[in-house]
Amino acid sequence: MYSQDELSQIIQNGIDTIVYSTNAPRLFDPVRYTLESGGKRVRPTLVLMATNLFTDDIIPAIGPALGLEIYHNFTLLHDDVMDKAPDRRGRPTVHVKWDDNTAILSGDAMLSMAFEHIAKTRTILLRPVLELFTRTTIEIGEGQQLDLEFESRDDVTEEEYIEMIRLKTSVLLGCALKMGAIIGEASEQDADILYRFGTDIGLAFQLQDDWLDCWGDPKTFGKRIGGDILCNKKTYLRITAEKTAQIPECSGMSEQEKIDAIKAFYIETGAEKACREKIAYYHGKAMKELSAISVADEKLALLKALAAKLENRNI
Amino acid sequence: MYSQDELSQIIQNGIDTIVYSTNAPRLFDPVRYTLESGGKRVRPTLVLMATNLFTDDIIPAIGPALGLEIYHNFTLLHDDVMDKAPDRRGRPTVHVKWDDNTAILSGDAMLSMAFEHIAKTRTILLRPVLELFTRTTIEIGEGQQLDLEFESRDDVTEEEYIEMIRLKTSVLLGCALKMGAIIGEASEQDADILYRFGTDIGLAFQLQDDWLDCWGDPKTFGKRIGGDILCNKKTYLRITAEKTAQIPECSGMSEQEKIDAIKAFYIETGAEKACREKIAYYHGKAMKELSAISVADEKLALLKALAAKLENRNI
């Protein structure tokens, strides 16, 4: 089995040696800029890890793994245009450093490049991998659409919120693991177990993100504590709290006073507890799923460690 | 062999029965709006025609043909955002009828849907079809990038202009024909002949578009005569004329006076003649290519008729 460090090195080498088309080099400057900015490379790592559960030969998974990483970065690039986000990973976003048109067009090129890399899958496995990836990319678009729609709605239910984050972020983790499993020639049953495991871990991760925005450690969270509260984002906490009570009036308060007031509101209404319980629920569900896989327990250590790390946000 | 009408009917049926994902229905409203607005369906027709040169069973080509049509409409949708175009085919563009974010996101969904339909190719032919399509989409992005770059350059050469229109518009016609040929299990040689034929016809068509902007029949051209001149677009005529002389100073002129002055300039400098010669050159090159294909002459009638119609712009 490959270690986490070895997998990271393989992915970094892959990113560094991507071959770019040369007819219009400037089209790819923002693509390089986006891909070189790092991030945790969680999704390609999951692809390789899943393949490695079933075979020592992970080479055939590298192309598709890079495809998934390129795709993920494409979604960030276009989402940043739509959200008018000024920076990402400590650097100006593409539409700020260049302009909106460049961001749209180079994003489109990244989506094509993602498919180009997915297409490196061995011929015999190309159809299931391509169908999985295509369906996932459409679902992620749907998740982003729901997220945009929710901004102007006041009646979003808990179920709708969970469905939105499932589509927008969780299915890609499920897709990464299932893709790796298919390439490792896992049974359909094992591939589906990994899909559900990835999706449930993704839901736990996203709910954790909502919770950490209020109670996270500023040193490890990476974003400003209370950011969601200050921009009135509809999170799981807010949707759950508003089911039972009216959100407190915060006009005239300082930013810190507002954050404190809303955090207290989340605790009083039981939303904070409900959120922790929901995280534990999806985490438990994911682990229960995984226990049914026909892979020796010691081989699952790396996957479990990555899932645990994701939850504790230390990566 | 299928008639042109039968092929059009098959494509229209295909467009009408596209299955949309249902998690966020509003994501697909702009997609339906774009696809139902018509257009000439040239590209999917070319796919089916090419398949039909080699087999009577064109059913396996329908999915990929629709994929190409969805892709083409995606490029128009995103190009309209980048160009801030107010209307297309007599209706408001998506970014006007909805907004920029909706246009970006629903365009992204269309690109995924295009791949979803390309993926309906029979397993044994999936890899070459997918590789052809992926490379083509990247080239078209490069063509659009060059087009945007040329707007702010004064030293674009004739060769650079030809290369830009080859990438931006011609390779998709070549791709359509080659894809159809692959699905019809043509020889590699015949598939490549059709690719070059399509690309050359595409170049002739695009140069014709430049020429018709000046000397076309307003009744059949579909766009305002002189439109390129009024917005100072760098066309083949302009680039060629400026190689030998300075473009006339037109400030203070009425729109019609400017159009007349520039048209006279194109004739005096020989650019008009050079343009007609270049159209004839690519048309002749295309026809010569086609004569080497191992398909009975009578089967090529429909393809030649479509090429001729494209040149005369009566479709």
XYZ file of C-alpha atoms in Angstrom:
630
model
C 0.000 0.000 0.000
C 1.140 3.524 -0.714
C 1.532 5.938 2.189
C -0.264 9.265 2.305
C 3.020 11.035 1.524
C 3.688 8.841 -1.494
C 0.179 9.485 -2.837
C 0.588 13.242 -2.359
C 3.875 13.113 -4.217
C 2.311 11.191 -7.122
C -0.483 13.755 -7.400
C 1.888 16.712 -7.209
C 4.064 15.183 -9.937
C 0.951 14.677 -12.027
C -0.141 18.290 -11.606
C 3.378 19.493 -12.426
C 3.530 17.489 -15.661
C 0.088 18.260 -17.116
C 0.477 18.829 -20.850
C -1.233 22.011 -22.003
C -2.382 22.663 -25.566
C -0.240 25.346 -27.201
C -2.430 27.159 -29.753
C -3.295 29.976 -27.356
C -0.917 29.765 -24.386
C -2.523 32.635 -22.498
C -5.750 30.623 -22.175
C -3.913 28.335 -19.782
C -2.136 30.895 -17.584
C -5.167 31.105 -15.246
C -5.465 27.300 -15.320
C -1.850 26.887 -14.162
C -2.346 29.656 -11.585
C -5.388 27.866 -10.173
C -3.882 24.385 -10.130
C -0.520 25.431 -8.686
C -2.185 27.240 -5.777
C -2.431 23.949 -3.989
C -5.302 23.068 -1.759
C -5.401 19.742 -0.012
C -5.749 17.518 -3.084
C -8.309 15.510 -1.089
C -10.257 14.278 -4.129
C -7.389 12.865 -6.210
C -5.961 11.313 -3.043
C -9.294 9.573 -2.467
C -9.257 8.208 -6.029
C -5.778 6.712 -5.598
C -6.547 5.400 -2.104
C -9.682 3.648 -3.342
C -7.821 2.040 -6.249
C -5.075 0.986 -3.880
C -7.615 -0.890 -1.713
C -8.062 -3.359 -4.559
C -4.741 -3.391 -6.421
C -1.108 -2.380 -6.055
C -1.156 -0.914 -9.568
C -2.475 2.598 -9.062
C -0.852 4.034 -12.220
C -4.074 3.731 -14.292
C -5.875 5.850 -11.676
C -3.535 8.836 -11.903
C -5.066 10.396 -15.056
C -8.651 10.199 -13.768
C -7.505 11.415 -10.321
C -5.987 14.510 -11.912
C -9.197 14.948 -13.932
C -11.146 15.125 -10.686
C -8.734 17.668 -9.198
C -8.914 19.816 -12.357
C -12.714 19.582 -12.243
C -12.847 20.589 -8.562
C -10.671 23.621 -9.250
C -12.876 24.526 -12.228
C -15.921 24.643 -9.925
C -14.058 26.905 -7.489
C -12.991 29.212 -10.337
C -16.520 29.649 -11.730
C -18.126 29.778 -8.253
C -15.738 32.616 -7.378
C -16.948 34.556 -10.439
C -20.579 33.992 -9.446
C -19.922 34.893 -5.794
C -17.639 37.822 -6.747
C -15.109 36.373 -4.299
C -11.944 38.508 -4.069
C -9.495 35.827 -2.974
C -8.975 32.098 -2.624
C -6.148 30.291 -0.821
C -4.578 33.638 0.038
C -4.303 34.879 -3.550
C -6.526 37.039 -5.777
C -9.153 35.014 -7.633
C -8.791 34.626 -11.416
C -11.568 37.084 -12.260
C -9.808 39.692 -10.092
C -6.254 39.017 -11.299
C -7.441 38.858 -14.937
C -11.123 39.594 -15.655
C -14.544 37.901 -15.776
C -14.235 36.803 -19.413
C -10.863 35.197 -18.794
C -12.270 33.410 -15.757
C -15.280 32.098 -17.691
C -13.229 30.959 -20.691
C -10.315 29.418 -18.801
C -12.829 27.683 -16.524
C -14.532 26.195 -19.566
C -11.133 24.986 -20.779
C -10.531 23.374 -17.375
C -13.808 21.463 -17.635
C -12.706 20.118 -21.033
C -9.280 19.270 -19.581
C -10.973 17.427 -16.733
C -12.777 15.218 -19.250
C -9.521 14.843 -21.202
C -7.894 13.362 -18.101
C -10.910 11.238 -17.154
C -10.679 9.813 -20.698
C -7.269 8.338 -19.826
C -9.154 5.575 -18.016
C -8.475 2.135 -19.510
C -10.839 1.440 -22.399
C -12.659 -1.412 -20.688
C -13.539 0.803 -17.698
C -14.075 4.054 -19.586
C -17.854 3.893 -19.863
C -18.711 3.403 -16.155
C -16.083 5.967 -15.105
C -17.319 8.517 -17.638
C -20.970 7.995 -16.723
C -20.217 8.364 -13.018
C -18.202 11.528 -13.596
C -20.719 13.096 -15.991
C -23.649 12.476 -13.644
C -21.622 13.898 -10.747
C -20.728 17.107 -12.608
C -24.410 17.676 -13.459
C -25.414 17.080 -9.824
C -22.791 19.558 -8.621
C -24.211 22.166 -11.015
C -27.628 21.455 -9.553
C -26.249 21.892 -6.034
C -24.760 25.261 -6.954
C -28.087 26.267 -8.552
C -29.985 25.363 -5.346
C -27.410 27.262 -3.260
C -27.970 30.387 -5.392
C -31.769 29.949 -5.168
C -31.671 29.519 -1.378
C -30.050 32.968 -0.997
C -33.380 34.604 -1.854
C -35.632 32.157 -0.002
C -36.725 32.282 3.642
C -38.419 28.896 3.807
C -35.544 26.489 3.128
C -36.130 23.291 5.095
C -33.492 21.149 6.787
C -34.094 18.410 4.206
C -33.613 20.859 1.331
C -30.405 22.145 2.891
C -28.991 18.636 3.329
C -29.925 17.802 -0.272
C -28.208 20.989 -1.495
C -24.917 20.253 0.300
C -25.138 16.608 -0.793
C -25.263 17.734 -4.422
C -22.901 20.687 -4.172
C -20.056 19.076 -2.239
C -20.652 15.506 -1.037
C -21.238 13.625 -4.278
C -17.756 14.574 -5.504
C -16.156 12.764 -2.570
C -18.369 9.755 -3.260
C -17.486 9.981 -6.951
C -13.746 10.121 -6.187
C -13.866 6.934 -4.114
C -16.182 5.063 -6.473
C -14.072 6.051 -9.476
C -10.951 4.739 -7.763
C -12.794 1.525 -6.892
C -13.964 1.008 -10.493
C -10.416 1.540 -11.761
C -9.195 -0.961 -9.140
C -11.784 -3.380 -10.554
C -13.664 -3.618 -7.278
C -17.035 -5.376 -7.197
C -20.022 -3.150 -7.901
C -21.097 -3.638 -4.299
C -17.764 -2.431 -2.886
C -17.708 0.522 -5.307
C -21.192 1.540 -4.134
C -20.218 1.174 -0.472
C -17.324 3.571 -1.062
C -19.638 5.983 -2.882
C -22.014 6.091 0.081
C -19.122 6.309 2.544
C -17.668 9.270 0.644
C -21.012 11.039 0.375
C -21.761 10.602 4.090
C -18.289 11.765 5.095
C -18.855 14.744 2.786
C -22.118 15.612 4.540
C -20.474 15.326 7.960
C -17.618 17.522 6.705
C -19.943 20.217 5.374
C -22.063 20.288 8.560
C -18.832 20.433 10.543
C -17.900 23.451 8.445
C -21.126 25.175 9.554
C -20.402 24.329 13.196
C -16.722 25.347 13.068
C -17.712 28.743 11.685
C -19.128 29.395 15.181
C -17.057 27.281 17.518
C -13.926 26.377 15.612
C -10.347 27.145 16.577
C -9.285 30.233 14.596
C -5.770 28.774 14.366
C -6.822 25.643 12.477
C -10.149 26.603 10.833
C -8.518 28.744 8.152
C -11.457 31.135 7.838
C -12.699 33.914 10.110
C -14.860 32.629 12.956
C -18.399 34.023 12.592
C -18.022 34.693 8.867
C -21.261 32.862 8.027
C -23.132 34.794 10.729
C -21.905 38.181 9.514
C -22.998 37.539 5.931
C -26.325 36.013 7.074
C -25.545 32.746 5.335
C -28.212 30.090 5.557
C -26.359 27.318 7.340
C -27.681 24.164 8.969
C -27.513 25.953 12.328
C -29.566 28.880 11.169
C -32.188 26.828 9.347
C -32.609 24.522 12.339
C -32.746 27.370 14.875
C -35.303 29.304 12.845
C -37.643 26.334 12.864
C -38.397 27.014 16.540
C -37.713 30.705 17.099
C -37.285 34.105 15.473
C -33.645 35.089 14.856
C -32.651 37.950 17.235
C -32.622 41.508 15.939
C -28.946 42.515 15.657
C -29.056 45.986 14.102
C -26.877 48.429 15.987
C -24.667 45.673 17.341
C -20.927 45.442 16.721
C -19.746 42.493 14.624
C -18.552 40.614 17.704
C -21.815 41.320 19.560
C -23.779 39.956 16.629
C -21.645 36.812 16.461
C -22.075 36.253 20.207
C -25.831 36.867 20.071
C -26.404 34.468 17.200
C -24.180 31.779 18.730
C -26.216 32.039 21.944
C -29.395 31.801 19.863
C -28.118 28.620 18.218
C -27.391 27.081 21.621
C -30.712 28.140 23.207
C -32.760 26.772 20.332
C -30.922 23.456 20.391
C -29.563 24.012 16.879
C -25.969 23.662 18.039
C -26.762 20.281 19.611
C -28.780 19.187 16.581
C -25.842 20.054 14.342
C -23.377 18.039 16.425
C -25.795 15.127 16.459
C -26.215 15.298 12.698
C -22.442 15.285 12.189
C -22.153 12.249 14.430
C -25.064 10.610 12.595
C -23.417 10.913 9.163
C -20.027 9.973 10.542
C -21.512 6.851 12.153
C -23.454 6.014 9.006
C -20.284 6.318 6.930
C -18.319 4.045 9.263
C -21.123 1.477 9.349
C -21.210 1.471 5.535
C -17.481 0.921 5.386
C -17.600 -2.041 7.730
C -19.486 -4.020 5.056
C -16.744 -3.691 2.433
C -14.870 -6.823 1.406
C -11.414 -5.346 2.039
C -9.091 -6.375 4.876
C -9.450 -4.045 7.827
C -5.780 -3.010 7.930
C -6.060 -1.714 4.367
C -8.761 0.722 5.445
C -6.550 2.513 7.956
C -5.421 5.251 5.565
C -8.961 5.945 4.371
C -10.270 6.108 7.925
C -7.392 8.373 8.918
C -8.155 10.740 6.040
C -11.844 10.783 6.990
C -10.950 11.519 10.609
C -8.529 14.241 9.522
C -11.217 15.781 7.315
C -13.537 15.928 10.318
C -10.939 17.481 12.562
C -9.803 19.834 9.822
C -6.145 19.427 10.505
C -5.256 18.884 6.855
C -29.733 6.846 -47.376
C -31.725 9.237 -45.256
C -32.950 12.470 -46.832
C -32.087 15.859 -45.390
C -35.667 16.185 -44.105
C -35.559 12.816 -42.398
C -32.260 13.700 -40.700
C -33.664 17.050 -39.521
C -36.697 15.255 -38.104
C -34.518 12.752 -36.242
C -32.489 15.573 -34.713
C -35.556 17.578 -33.739
C -37.094 14.500 -32.101
C -33.825 13.978 -30.259
C -33.757 17.564 -28.979
C -37.407 17.304 -27.926
C -36.835 14.142 -25.907
C -33.643 15.076 -24.059
C -33.939 13.857 -20.470
C -33.049 16.550 -17.954
C -31.886 15.873 -14.412
C -34.555 16.886 -11.887
C -32.765 17.925 -8.695
C -32.824 21.645 -9.557
C -35.251 22.116 -12.466
C -34.567 25.833 -12.826
C -30.957 25.095 -13.789
C -32.271 23.665 -17.051
C -34.789 26.365 -18.028
C -32.067 28.359 -19.862
C -30.779 25.122 -21.422
C -34.230 24.305 -22.864
C -34.641 27.946 -23.948
C -31.319 27.825 -25.807
C -31.860 24.447 -27.447
C -35.455 25.088 -28.498
C -34.510 28.344 -30.218
C -33.511 26.337 -33.240
C -30.662 27.324 -35.453
C -29.768 25.246 -38.454
C -28.667 22.081 -36.649
C -25.786 21.897 -39.141
C -23.416 20.037 -36.823
C -25.662 17.147 -35.737
C -26.820 16.808 -39.352
C -23.186 16.436 -40.419
C -22.646 13.702 -37.800
C -25.626 11.679 -39.050
C -24.740 12.273 -42.715
C -21.195 11.051 -42.166
C -22.372 7.915 -40.355
C -24.893 7.312 -43.139
C -22.068 7.318 -45.715
C -20.818 4.066 -44.207
C -23.894 2.360 -42.738
C -27.686 2.433 -42.868
C -27.823 2.178 -39.069
C -27.504 5.759 -37.929
C -29.265 5.198 -34.571
C -25.945 4.891 -32.641
C -24.939 8.332 -33.962
C -27.961 10.188 -32.594
C -26.723 10.565 -29.000
C -23.286 11.907 -30.020
C -24.913 14.147 -32.674
C -27.105 15.706 -29.978
C -24.015 16.062 -27.788
C -22.372 18.150 -30.502
C -25.456 20.343 -30.881
C -25.666 20.871 -27.104
C -21.952 21.718 -27.076
C -22.311 24.226 -29.937
C -25.168 25.961 -28.140
C -23.098 26.037 -24.943
C -20.341 27.936 -26.770
C -22.886 30.457 -28.093
C -24.341 30.917 -24.595
C -20.977 31.619 -22.939
C -19.689 33.673 -25.901
C -22.799 35.873 -25.602
C -21.945 36.533 -21.930
C -18.355 37.436 -22.859
C -19.450 39.623 -25.792
C -22.370 41.127 -23.793
C -24.581 40.269 -26.801
C -28.193 41.385 -26.278
C -29.913 38.900 -28.565
C -29.454 35.691 -30.502
C -31.798 34.182 -33.094
C -34.248 37.028 -32.521
C -34.636 36.462 -28.779
C -32.941 37.929 -25.710
C -29.745 36.074 -24.738
C -29.755 34.003 -21.543
C -27.666 36.502 -19.556
C -30.195 39.222 -20.480
C -33.366 37.171 -19.901
C -31.951 35.769 -16.640
C -28.549 37.062 -15.441
C -24.813 36.453 -15.847
C -24.585 33.863 -13.070
C -27.460 31.859 -14.530
C -25.811 31.993 -17.947
C -22.447 30.821 -16.584
C -23.937 28.005 -14.511
C -26.454 26.724 -17.059
C -23.716 26.876 -19.714
C -21.488 24.729 -17.499
C -24.376 22.267 -17.147
C -24.728 22.193 -20.950
C -21.053 21.294 -21.342
C -21.558 18.377 -18.939
C -24.723 17.375 -20.817
C -22.773 17.453 -24.082
C -20.292 14.945 -22.657
C -23.215 12.910 -21.266
C -24.572 12.552 -24.795
C -21.174 11.924 -26.384
C -20.804 9.111 -23.835
C -23.748 7.296 -25.475
C -21.300 6.212 -28.173
C -20.954 2.425 -28.376
C -18.323 1.176 -25.926
C -15.924 -0.041 -28.592
C -15.839 3.397 -30.259
C -16.064 5.515 -27.121
C -12.366 6.259 -26.716
C -11.646 7.686 -30.199
C -14.911 9.651 -30.195
C -14.247 11.066 -26.750
C -10.646 11.979 -27.559
C -11.699 13.714 -30.780
C -14.440 15.645 -29.006
C -12.287 16.624 -26.028
C -9.453 17.896 -28.220
C -11.951 19.840 -30.322
C -13.541 21.555 -27.321
C -10.112 22.637 -26.085
C -9.215 23.981 -29.547
C -12.466 25.949 -29.721
C -11.654 27.523 -26.350
C -8.250 28.453 -27.770
C -9.912 30.000 -30.843
C -12.184 32.088 -28.641
C -9.151 33.148 -26.563
C -7.279 34.265 -29.714
C -10.377 36.133 -30.925
C -10.531 38.037 -27.622
C -6.771 38.764 -27.774
C -6.987 40.015 -31.379
C -9.474 42.728 -30.321
C -6.656 44.650 -28.656
C -3.946 43.932 -31.225
C -3.157 45.895 -34.390
C -0.639 43.513 -35.900
C -2.727 40.378 -36.503
C -1.436 38.621 -39.616
C -3.507 36.826 -42.228
C -2.066 33.500 -41.063
C -2.980 34.233 -37.445
C -6.507 35.182 -38.482
C -6.974 31.960 -40.482
C -5.649 29.945 -37.546
C -8.060 31.710 -35.190
C -11.138 30.980 -37.313
C -9.901 27.428 -37.892
C -9.857 26.862 -34.141
C -12.923 28.877 -33.244
C -15.355 27.571 -35.854
C -13.912 25.174 -38.436
C -12.647 22.304 -36.301
C -16.182 21.682 -34.989
C -17.422 20.958 -38.521
C -14.451 18.649 -39.074
C -15.120 17.016 -35.701
C -18.823 16.474 -36.562
C -17.979 14.655 -39.793
C -15.117 12.632 -38.344
C -17.227 11.628 -35.342
C -19.984 10.410 -37.646
C -17.413 8.515 -39.699
C -15.941 6.814 -36.619
C -19.421 5.776 -35.470
C -20.081 4.434 -38.987
C -16.863 2.414 -38.611
C -15.188 4.134 -41.546
C -11.497 3.542 -42.146
C -9.155 5.939 -40.369
C -8.219 7.366 -43.762
C -11.825 8.147 -44.706
C -12.509 9.610 -41.266
C -9.495 11.918 -41.658
C -10.574 12.945 -45.169
C -13.940 13.995 -43.780
C -12.237 15.895 -40.962
C -10.159 17.904 -43.419
C -13.158 18.399 -45.736
C -15.232 19.742 -42.837
C -12.464 22.021 -41.614
C -11.850 23.466 -45.088
C -15.572 23.983 -45.722
C -15.676 25.696 -42.333
C -12.865 28.059 -43.319
C -14.571 28.868 -46.647
C -17.828 29.449 -44.738
C -16.225 31.808 -42.224
C -14.389 33.817 -44.920
C -17.657 33.952 -46.858
C -19.218 35.396 -43.716
C -16.652 38.222 -43.778
C -17.332 38.874 -47.478
C -21.135 38.717 -47.154
C -20.990 41.323 -44.392
C -20.024 43.746 -47.180
C -21.611 42.397 -50.342
C -24.269 39.950 -49.169
C -27.973 40.094 -49.958
C -29.687 41.633 -46.907
C -32.672 39.338 -47.539
C -30.696 36.106 -47.121
C -27.649 37.099 -45.029
C -29.644 37.362 -41.815
C -27.420 40.052 -40.302
C -27.114 43.746 -41.052
C -24.870 44.450 -44.042
C -21.819 46.434 -42.899
C -22.124 45.324 -39.271
C -18.468 44.237 -39.083
C -17.336 47.571 -40.580
C -19.339 49.640 -38.110
C -17.907 47.819 -35.084
C -14.379 47.873 -36.556
C -14.154 44.097 -36.438
C -10.894 42.598 -37.613
C -12.045 40.491 -40.531
C -10.039 38.822 -43.267
C -10.875 41.780 -45.536
C -9.599 44.338 -43.088
C -6.425 42.475 -42.176
C -5.583 41.898 -45.845
C -6.363 45.472 -46.898
C -4.294 46.963 -44.068
C -1.256 45.004 -45.207
C -0.926 47.382 -48.181
C -2.597 50.645 -47.153
C -3.820 52.751 -44.252
C -7.532 52.362 -43.484
C -9.411 55.601 -44.479
C -10.293 58.109 -41.779
C -14.078 57.873 -41.357
C -14.814 60.237 -38.450
C -17.648 62.575 -39.246
C -19.140 60.190 -41.786
C -22.638 58.745 -41.545
C -22.881 54.990 -41.006
C -23.708 54.363 -44.666
C -20.876 56.634 -45.828
C -18.442 54.727 -43.648
C -19.668 51.374 -44.966
C -19.316 52.604 -48.567
C -15.854 54.080 -47.955
C -14.497 50.917 -46.350
C -16.011 48.675 -49.020
C -14.328 50.827 -51.685
C -11.062 50.568 -49.706
C -11.358 46.759 -49.670
C -11.852 46.708 -53.446
C -9.037 49.184 -54.206
C -6.520 47.323 -52.060
C -7.409 44.002 -53.669
C -8.656 42.606 -50.352
C -12.101 41.849 -51.775
C -10.545 39.835 -54.587
C -8.127 38.108 -52.227
C -11.047 37.130 -50.001
C -13.014 35.615 -52.901
C -9.910 33.759 -54.023
C -9.322 32.402 -50.540
C -12.924 31.183 -50.325
C -12.523 29.453 -53.684
C -9.193 28.009 -52.545
C -10.643 26.363 -49.421
C -13.741 25.254 -51.294
C -11.608 23.648 -53.997
C -9.306 22.101 -51.407
C -12.311 20.604 -49.625
C -13.743 19.135 -52.808
C -10.382 17.699 -53.828
C -10.051 16.077 -50.398
C -13.488 14.549 -50.723
C -12.732 13.029 -54.109
C -10.238 10.678 -52.440
C -12.797 9.096 -50.112
C -13.722 5.462 -50.643
C -17.458 6.091 -50.786
C -19.602 5.823 -53.946
C -20.061 9.200 -55.587
C -23.870 9.184 -55.459
C -23.734 8.814 -51.668
C -21.831 12.092 -51.401
C -24.587 14.141 -53.035
C -26.263 15.172 -49.766
C -22.967 16.184 -48.172
C -21.964 18.225 -51.221
C -25.391 19.841 -51.318
C -25.105 20.821 -47.646
C -21.620 22.244 -48.256
C -22.908 24.232 -51.261
C -25.880 25.469 -49.253
C -23.557 26.534 -46.417
C -21.542 28.571 -48.926
C -24.612 30.210 -50.425
C -26.136 30.714 -47.003
C -29.628 29.686 -48.009
C -30.075 27.381 -45.049
